[in-house]
PDB file of C-alpha atoms and ligand atoms in Angstrom:
ATOM      1  CA  UNK A   1      98.729 124.888 129.909  1.00  0.00           C
ATOM      2  CA  UNK A   2      98.554 121.436 128.357  1.00  0.00           C
ATOM      3  CA  UNK A   3     100.913 120.540 125.569  1.00  0.00           C
ATOM      4  CA  UNK A   4      99.706 120.291 122.007  1.00  0.00           C
ATOM      5  CA  UNK A   5     100.242 116.537 122.077  1.00  0.00           C
ATOM      6  CA  UNK A   6      98.151 116.128 125.212  1.00  0.00           C
ATOM      7  CA  UNK A   7      95.382 118.259 123.750  1.00  0.00           C
ATOM      8  CA  UNK A   8      95.335 116.307 120.494  1.00  0.00           C
ATOM      9  CA  UNK A   9      95.293 112.997 122.277  1.00  0.00           C
ATOM     10  CA  UNK A  10      92.476 114.150 124.602  1.00  0.00           C
ATOM     11  CA  UNK A  11      90.377 115.419 121.676  1.00  0.00           C
ATOM     12  CA  UNK A  12      90.890 112.195 119.712  1.00  0.00           C
ATOM     13  CA  UNK A  13      89.812 110.139 122.717  1.00  0.00           C
ATOM     14  CA  UNK A  14      86.712 112.255 123.201  1.00  0.00           C
ATOM     15  CA  UNK A  15      85.851 111.852 119.496  1.00  0.00           C
ATOM     16  CA  UNK A  16      86.170 108.050 119.751  1.00  0.00           C
ATOM     17  CA  UNK A  17      84.124 107.864 122.926  1.00  0.00           C
ATOM     18  CA  UNK A  18      81.358 110.038 121.511  1.00  0.00           C
ATOM     19  CA  UNK A  19      81.245 107.898 118.360  1.00  0.00           C
ATOM     20  CA  UNK A  20      81.109 104.687 120.367  1.00  0.00           C
ATOM     21  CA  UNK A  21      78.336 106.065 122.592  1.00  0.00           C
ATOM     22  CA  UNK A  22      76.361 106.712 119.409  1.00  0.00           C
ATOM     23  CA  UNK A  23      77.210 103.197 118.126  1.00  0.00           C
ATOM     24  CA  UNK A  24      79.183 104.728 115.279  1.00  0.00           C
ATOM     25  CA  UNK A  25      82.592 103.812 113.942  1.00  0.00           C
ATOM     26  CA  UNK A  26      85.056 106.465 115.220  1.00  0.00           C
ATOM     27  CA  UNK A  27      86.750 106.365 111.820  1.00  0.00           C
ATOM     28  CA  UNK A  28      83.642 107.919 110.282  1.00  0.00           C
ATOM     29  CA  UNK A  29      84.454 111.156 112.099  1.00  0.00           C
ATOM     30  CA  UNK A  30      87.258 113.297 110.736  1.00  0.00           C
ATOM     31  CA  UNK A  31      88.993 115.923 112.825  1.00  0.00           C
ATOM     32  CA  UNK A  32      89.545 119.281 111.135  1.00  0.00           C
ATOM     33  CA  UNK A  33      92.121 121.199 113.179  1.00  0.00           C
ATOM     34  CA  UNK A  34      91.101 124.849 112.970  1.00  0.00           C
ATOM     35  CA  UNK A  35      94.255 126.925 112.601  1.00  0.00           C
ATOM     36  CA  UNK A  36      92.953 130.484 112.180  1.00  0.00           C
ATOM     37  CA  UNK A  37      95.358 132.857 114.005  1.00  0.00           C
ATOM     38  CA  UNK A  38      97.773 129.926 114.608  1.00  0.00           C
ATOM     39  CA  UNK A  39     101.277 130.259 113.171  1.00  0.00           C
ATOM     40  CA  UNK A  40     102.907 127.828 110.786  1.00  0.00           C
ATOM     41  CA  UNK A  41     105.337 126.449 113.388  1.00  0.00           C
ATOM     42  CA  UNK A  42     102.467 125.282 115.593  1.00  0.00           C
ATOM     43  CA  UNK A  43     100.664 123.878 112.560  1.00  0.00           C
ATOM     44  CA  UNK A  44     103.773 121.915 111.649  1.00  0.00           C
ATOM     45  CA  UNK A  45     103.926 120.548 115.206  1.00  0.00           C
ATOM     46  CA  UNK A  46     100.303 119.466 114.891  1.00  0.00           C
ATOM     47  CA  UNK A  47     101.037 117.812 111.551  1.00  0.00           C
ATOM     48  CA  UNK A  48     104.030 116.044 113.097  1.00  0.00           C
ATOM     49  CA  UNK A  49     101.686 114.823 115.828  1.00  0.00           C
ATOM     50  CA  UNK A  50      99.589 113.184 113.121  1.00  0.00           C
ATOM     51  CA  UNK A  51      96.874 115.710 112.266  1.00  0.00           C
ATOM     52  CA  UNK A  52      96.175 115.753 108.553  1.00  0.00           C
ATOM     53  CA  UNK A  53      93.321 118.207 107.910  1.00  0.00           C
ATOM     54  CA  UNK A  54      93.558 121.908 108.689  1.00  0.00           C
ATOM     55  CA  UNK A  55      90.721 124.422 108.535  1.00  0.00           C
ATOM     56  CA  UNK A  56      91.094 128.134 107.904  1.00  0.00           C
ATOM     57  CA  UNK A  57      88.381 130.780 107.813  1.00  0.00           C
ATOM     58  CA  UNK A  58      90.101 133.378 105.606  1.00  0.00           C
ATOM     59  CA  UNK A  59      91.486 132.833 102.131  1.00  0.00           C
ATOM     60  CA  UNK A  60      94.427 135.217 102.449  1.00  0.00           C
ATOM     61  CA  UNK A  61      95.577 133.905 105.808  1.00  0.00           C
ATOM     62  CA  UNK A  62      95.384 130.356 104.455  1.00  0.00           C
ATOM     63  CA  UNK A  63      97.314 131.302 101.332  1.00  0.00           C
ATOM     64  CA  UNK A  64     100.285 132.516 103.396  1.00  0.00           C
ATOM     65  CA  UNK A  65     100.347 129.315 105.419  1.00  0.00           C
ATOM     66  CA  UNK A  66      99.814 126.870 102.562  1.00  0.00           C
ATOM     67  CA  UNK A  67     102.586 128.552 100.553  1.00  0.00           C
ATOM     68  CA  UNK A  68     104.937 128.920 103.536  1.00  0.00           C
ATOM     69  CA  UNK A  69     108.422 127.489 103.543  1.00  0.00           C
ATOM     70  CA  UNK A  70     107.825 125.927 106.977  1.00  0.00           C
ATOM     71  CA  UNK A  71     104.881 123.852 105.766  1.00  0.00           C
ATOM     72  CA  UNK A  72     106.328 122.935 102.370  1.00  0.00           C
ATOM     73  CA  UNK A  73     107.579 119.634 103.858  1.00  0.00           C
ATOM     74  CA  UNK A  74     103.961 118.631 104.479  1.00  0.00           C
ATOM     75  CA  UNK A  75     102.778 119.517 101.000  1.00  0.00           C
ATOM     76  CA  UNK A  76     100.703 116.686  99.533  1.00  0.00           C
ATOM     77  CA  UNK A  77     100.439 115.033 102.955  1.00  0.00           C
ATOM     78  CA  UNK A  78      97.914 117.392 104.507  1.00  0.00           C
ATOM     79  CA  UNK A  79      94.549 118.778 103.433  1.00  0.00           C
ATOM     80  CA  UNK A  80      93.315 122.343 103.773  1.00  0.00           C
ATOM     81  CA  UNK A  81      89.652 123.154 104.215  1.00  0.00           C
ATOM     82  CA  UNK A  82      87.952 126.540 103.995  1.00  0.00           C
ATOM     83  CA  UNK A  83      85.487 126.750 106.870  1.00  0.00           C
ATOM     84  CA  UNK A  84      84.767 130.511 106.821  1.00  0.00           C
ATOM     85  CA  UNK A  85      82.573 132.590 104.560  1.00  0.00           C
ATOM     86  CA  UNK A  86      83.726 132.879 100.950  1.00  0.00           C
ATOM     87  CA  UNK A  87      83.198 136.063  98.960  1.00  0.00           C
ATOM     88  CA  UNK A  88      82.576 135.518  95.285  1.00  0.00           C
ATOM     89  CA  UNK A  89      85.606 137.547  94.242  1.00  0.00           C
ATOM     90  CA  UNK A  90      87.890 135.333  96.363  1.00  0.00           C
ATOM     91  CA  UNK A  91      86.813 132.080  94.704  1.00  0.00           C
ATOM     92  CA  UNK A  92      89.692 132.221  92.250  1.00  0.00           C
ATOM     93  CA  UNK A  93      92.178 132.164  95.126  1.00  0.00           C
ATOM     94  CA  UNK A  94      90.249 129.598  97.135  1.00  0.00           C
ATOM     95  CA  UNK A  95      89.933 126.938  94.424  1.00  0.00           C
ATOM     96  CA  UNK A  96      93.653 126.173  94.046  1.00  0.00           C
ATOM     97  CA  UNK A  97      94.198 126.176  97.835  1.00  0.00           C
ATOM     98  CA  UNK A  98      91.438 124.097  99.353  1.00  0.00           C
ATOM     99  CA  UNK A  99      90.581 120.412  99.158  1.00  0.00           C
ATOM    100  CA  UNK A 100      87.116 121.136 100.544  1.00  0.00           C
ATOM    101  CA  UNK A 101      85.135 124.372 100.808  1.00  0.00           C
ATOM    102  CA  UNK A 102      82.590 124.068 103.661  1.00  0.00           C
ATOM    103  CA  UNK A 103      80.866 127.406 103.162  1.00  0.00           C
ATOM    104  CA  UNK A 104      78.990 127.581  99.849  1.00  0.00           C
ATOM    105  CA  UNK A 105      75.842 129.553 100.652  1.00  0.00           C
ATOM    106  CA  UNK A 106      74.529 130.975  97.395  1.00  0.00           C
ATOM    107  CA  UNK A 107      74.107 130.033  93.752  1.00  0.00           C
ATOM    108  CA  UNK A 108      76.357 132.954  92.803  1.00  0.00           C
ATOM    109  CA  UNK A 109      79.257 131.669  94.924  1.00  0.00           C
ATOM    110  CA  UNK A 110      78.668 128.103  93.706  1.00  0.00           C
ATOM    111  CA  UNK A 111      78.720 129.279  90.083  1.00  0.00           C
ATOM    112  CA  UNK A 112      81.935 131.242  90.561  1.00  0.00           C
ATOM    113  CA  UNK A 113      83.694 128.312  92.274  1.00  0.00           C
ATOM    114  CA  UNK A 114      82.500 126.110  89.417  1.00  0.00           C
ATOM    115  CA  UNK A 115      83.860 128.562  86.840  1.00  0.00           C
ATOM    116  CA  UNK A 116      87.231 128.851  88.539  1.00  0.00           C
ATOM    117  CA  UNK A 117      87.483 125.097  89.082  1.00  0.00           C
ATOM    118  CA  UNK A 118      86.729 124.450  85.427  1.00  0.00           C
ATOM    119  CA  UNK A 119      89.463 126.907  84.401  1.00  0.00           C
ATOM    120  CA  UNK A 120      91.897 125.176  86.744  1.00  0.00           C
ATOM    121  CA  UNK A 121      90.949 121.718  85.486  1.00  0.00           C
ATOM    122  CA  UNK A 122      89.792 120.714  88.962  1.00  0.00           C
ATOM    123  CA  UNK A 123      86.599 119.281  90.368  1.00  0.00           C
ATOM    124  CA  UNK A 124      86.093 121.181  93.624  1.00  0.00           C
ATOM    125  CA  UNK A 125      84.616 119.339  96.598  1.00  0.00           C
ATOM    126  CA  UNK A 126      82.152 121.554  98.466  1.00  0.00           C
ATOM    127  CA  UNK A 127      79.636 121.554 101.290  1.00  0.00           C
ATOM    128  CA  UNK A 128      76.588 123.800 101.492  1.00  0.00           C
ATOM    129  CA  UNK A 129      76.456 125.920 104.637  1.00  0.00           C
ATOM    130  CA  UNK A 130      72.958 126.058 106.078  1.00  0.00           C
ATOM    131  CA  UNK A 131      71.875 128.760 108.478  1.00  0.00           C
ATOM    132  CA  UNK A 132      69.519 127.246 111.035  1.00  0.00           C
ATOM    133  CA  UNK A 133      69.645 129.985 113.670  1.00  0.00           C
ATOM    134  CA  UNK A 134      68.028 133.405 113.506  1.00  0.00           C
ATOM    135  CA  UNK A 135      71.187 135.332 114.336  1.00  0.00           C
ATOM    136  CA  UNK A 136      71.801 138.156 111.870  1.00  0.00           C
ATOM    137  CA  UNK A 137      75.569 137.767 111.746  1.00  0.00           C
ATOM    138  CA  UNK A 138      75.699 134.160 110.584  1.00  0.00           C
ATOM    139  CA  UNK A 139      76.214 133.082 106.991  1.00  0.00           C
ATOM    140  CA  UNK A 140      74.502 130.211 105.241  1.00  0.00           C
ATOM    141  CA  UNK A 141      71.533 129.468 103.007  1.00  0.00           C
ATOM    142  CA  UNK A 142      68.136 129.314 104.693  1.00  0.00           C
ATOM    143  CA  UNK A 143      66.578 125.886 104.945  1.00  0.00           C
ATOM    144  CA  UNK A 144      63.716 126.828 102.605  1.00  0.00           C
ATOM    145  CA  UNK A 145      66.232 127.773  99.908  1.00  0.00           C
ATOM    146  CA  UNK A 146      68.398 124.692 100.379  1.00  0.00           C
ATOM    147  CA  UNK A 147      66.744 122.410  97.815  1.00  0.00           C
ATOM    148  CA  UNK A 148      66.879 125.118  95.152  1.00  0.00           C
ATOM    149  CA  UNK A 149      70.586 125.637  95.757  1.00  0.00           C
ATOM    150  CA  UNK A 150      71.273 121.888  95.825  1.00  0.00           C
ATOM    151  CA  UNK A 151      69.543 121.476  92.458  1.00  0.00           C
ATOM    152  CA  UNK A 152      71.474 124.349  90.930  1.00  0.00           C
ATOM    153  CA  UNK A 153      74.820 123.225  92.313  1.00  0.00           C
ATOM    154  CA  UNK A 154      74.207 119.628  91.239  1.00  0.00           C
ATOM    155  CA  UNK A 155      74.119 120.833  87.629  1.00  0.00           C
ATOM    156  CA  UNK A 156      77.568 122.416  87.887  1.00  0.00           C
ATOM    157  CA  UNK A 157      80.083 120.056  86.309  1.00  0.00           C
ATOM    158  CA  UNK A 158      83.182 121.181  88.200  1.00  0.00           C
ATOM    159  CA  UNK A 159      81.555 121.084  91.630  1.00  0.00           C
ATOM    160  CA  UNK A 160      81.306 117.919  93.677  1.00  0.00           C
ATOM    161  CA  UNK A 161      78.617 118.318  96.333  1.00  0.00           C
ATOM    162  CA  UNK A 162      79.667 116.331  99.390  1.00  0.00           C
ATOM    163  CA  UNK A 163      77.286 117.405 102.144  1.00  0.00           C
ATOM    164  CA  UNK A 164      76.132 120.102 104.531  1.00  0.00           C
ATOM    165  CA  UNK A 165      77.693 122.327 107.177  1.00  0.00           C
ATOM    166  CA  UNK A 166      76.251 124.456 109.966  1.00  0.00           C
ATOM    167  CA  UNK A 167      77.316 126.699 112.855  1.00  0.00           C
ATOM    168  CA  UNK A 168      74.740 126.833 115.668  1.00  0.00           C
ATOM    169  CA  UNK A 169      74.397 129.917 117.895  1.00  0.00           C
ATOM    170  CA  UNK A 170      77.136 130.044 120.509  1.00  0.00           C
ATOM    171  CA  UNK A 171      76.175 128.655 123.883  1.00  0.00           C
ATOM    172  CA  UNK A 172      78.119 127.462 126.920  1.00  0.00           C
ATOM    173  CA  UNK A 173      75.801 124.483 127.093  1.00  0.00           C
ATOM    174  CA  UNK A 174      76.500 121.984 124.272  1.00  0.00           C
ATOM    175  CA  UNK A 175      73.006 120.511 124.670  1.00  0.00           C
ATOM    176  CA  UNK A 176      71.611 123.764 123.278  1.00  0.00           C
ATOM    177  CA  UNK A 177      73.349 123.009 119.984  1.00  0.00           C
ATOM    178  CA  UNK A 178      71.843 119.521 119.685  1.00  0.00           C
ATOM    179  CA  UNK A 179      68.575 120.539 117.973  1.00  0.00           C
ATOM    180  CA  UNK A 180      70.569 122.395 115.291  1.00  0.00           C
ATOM    181  CA  UNK A 181      72.817 119.401 114.621  1.00  0.00           C
ATOM    182  CA  UNK A 182      69.814 117.112 114.500  1.00  0.00           C
ATOM    183  CA  UNK A 183      68.042 119.456 112.118  1.00  0.00           C
ATOM    184  CA  UNK A 184      71.008 119.496 109.743  1.00  0.00           C
ATOM    185  CA  UNK A 185      71.055 115.705 109.657  1.00  0.00           C
ATOM    186  CA  UNK A 186      67.295 115.584 109.032  1.00  0.00           C
ATOM    187  CA  UNK A 187      67.600 118.123 106.211  1.00  0.00           C
ATOM    188  CA  UNK A 188      70.274 115.942 104.654  1.00  0.00           C
ATOM    189  CA  UNK A 189      68.144 112.806 105.060  1.00  0.00           C
ATOM    190  CA  UNK A 190      65.172 114.565 103.444  1.00  0.00           C
ATOM    191  CA  UNK A 191      67.152 115.875 100.462  1.00  0.00           C
ATOM    192  CA  UNK A 192      65.746 113.239  98.151  1.00  0.00           C
ATOM    193  CA  UNK A 193      67.870 112.446  95.140  1.00  0.00           C
ATOM    194  CA  UNK A 194      71.083 113.877  96.597  1.00  0.00           C
ATOM    195  CA  UNK A 195      73.939 111.883  98.043  1.00  0.00           C
ATOM    196  CA  UNK A 196      75.355 114.030 100.838  1.00  0.00           C
ATOM    197  CA  UNK A 197      77.557 111.854 103.028  1.00  0.00           C
ATOM    198  CA  UNK A 198      79.323 114.638 104.914  1.00  0.00           C
ATOM    199  CA  UNK A 199      77.938 116.599 107.853  1.00  0.00           C
ATOM    200  CA  UNK A 200      80.397 119.256 109.058  1.00  0.00           C
ATOM    201  CA  UNK A 201      79.195 120.265 112.512  1.00  0.00           C
ATOM    202  CA  UNK A 202      80.595 120.607 116.008  1.00  0.00           C
ATOM    203  CA  UNK A 203      83.348 122.823 117.442  1.00  0.00           C
ATOM    204  CA  UNK A 204      85.449 122.720 120.633  1.00  0.00           C
ATOM    205  CA  UNK A 205      82.566 123.186 123.026  1.00  0.00           C
ATOM    206  CA  UNK A 206      79.976 120.942 121.375  1.00  0.00           C
ATOM    207  CA  UNK A 207      81.679 118.371 119.113  1.00  0.00           C
ATOM    208  CA  UNK A 208      80.627 115.359 121.169  1.00  0.00           C
ATOM    209  CA  UNK A 209      76.958 116.267 120.817  1.00  0.00           C
ATOM    210  CA  UNK A 210      77.516 116.829 117.080  1.00  0.00           C
ATOM    211  CA  UNK A 211      79.042 113.345 116.742  1.00  0.00           C
ATOM    212  CA  UNK A 212      76.071 111.833 118.573  1.00  0.00           C
ATOM    213  CA  UNK A 213      73.861 113.553 115.989  1.00  0.00           C
ATOM    214  CA  UNK A 214      75.825 112.272 112.988  1.00  0.00           C
ATOM    215  CA  UNK A 215      78.750 114.640 112.331  1.00  0.00           C
ATOM    216  CA  UNK A 216      81.349 113.237 109.940  1.00  0.00           C
ATOM    217  CA  UNK A 217      83.635 116.268 110.298  1.00  0.00           C
ATOM    218  CA  UNK A 218      84.240 118.215 113.493  1.00  0.00           C
ATOM    219  CA  UNK A 219      86.007 121.600 113.310  1.00  0.00           C
ATOM    220  CA  UNK A 220      88.114 122.037 116.414  1.00  0.00           C
ATOM    221  CA  UNK A 221      90.399 124.959 117.218  1.00  0.00           C
ATOM    222  CA  UNK A 222      90.748 126.039 120.838  1.00  0.00           C
ATOM    223  CA  UNK A 223      90.522 122.542 122.360  1.00  0.00           C
ATOM    224  CA  UNK A 224      93.690 121.736 120.392  1.00  0.00           C
ATOM    225  CA  UNK A 225      95.656 124.993 120.220  1.00  0.00           C
ATOM    226  CA  UNK A 226      94.344 126.784 123.323  1.00  0.00           C
ATOM    227  CA  UNK A 227      92.141 129.863 123.514  1.00  0.00           C
ATOM    228  CA  UNK A 228      92.614 132.376 120.689  1.00  0.00           C
ATOM    229  CA  UNK A 229      93.478 135.951 121.660  1.00  0.00           C
TER     230      UNK A 229
HETATM  231  C1  PLP B   1      86.804 129.169 114.614  1.00  0.00           C
HETATM  232  C2  PLP B   1      85.895 128.191 113.998  1.00  0.00           C
HETATM  233  C3  PLP B   1      85.806 126.880 114.490  1.00  0.00           C
HETATM  234  C4  PLP B   1      86.600 126.369 115.687  1.00  0.00           C
HETATM  235  O1  PLP B   1      86.201 126.987 116.866  1.00  0.00           O
HETATM  236  P1  PLP B   1      86.715 126.458 118.296  1.00  0.00           P
HETATM  237  O2  PLP B   1      85.633 126.882 119.218  1.00  0.00           O
HETATM  238  O3  PLP B   1      88.005 127.153 118.550  1.00  0.00           O
HETATM  239  O4  PLP B   1      86.870 125.005 118.215  1.00  0.00           O
HETATM  240  C5  PLP B   1      84.953 125.997 113.846  1.00  0.00           C
HETATM  241  N1  PLP B   1      84.214 126.380 112.775  1.00  0.00           N
HETATM  242  C6  PLP B   1      84.260 127.624 112.280  1.00  0.00           C
HETATM  243  C7  PLP B   1      83.409 127.968 111.116  1.00  0.00           C
HETATM  244  C8  PLP B   1      85.105 128.571 112.875  1.00  0.00           C
HETATM  245  O5  PLP B   1      85.135 129.809 112.374  1.00  0.00           O
END
């Protein structure tokens, strides 16, 4: 097995190369290290290696890590992002923990995050998760409902809408994800009147294609930490 350092360095190189192939500045692409199921010691090693943004898919699991003694030395130096589905009743725990919530997919969740953020005196950065595939299990707002949700969320004073996120259907072949990434970018470009600079798309097996299609955030777990059990 490769060491964490080797994995991180390989992923960073691949991100730069993909950006350069697409004639983009590699600094426009941020790496979110996905740490679901990964323990705090490994996360600390990754932070020591220079990674600064960590993504979790469950609020409770994130809470334990963010509050942990082991990671307290990194407090204020690293960012935490919620990349998994958020239930409305968990918004009150999510708001104090996360710098960016990638997974807003309904007006009800947006409104609850807004309410909790207002109470906490915070403006919460969020992305809207769009469901572009027809798989039943995936979360996200449908593309025909996107403009309605954007308009509603834009009126919420304690929400800061930063962009869009998507998870394409899993495939071994990264080229199969390309049309979904392209579609997300086109939806963003067509969202007249909204400034949505961030596109969160691309995971371990398809992040280079996502970068070629305009990703500004790639969410990478197994290519950094190894396969999850
Ligand atoms: C787990 C997860 C990832 C990372 O997946 P890898 O294939 O391990 O890179 C990215 N995004 C979301 C939403 C995830 O749940």
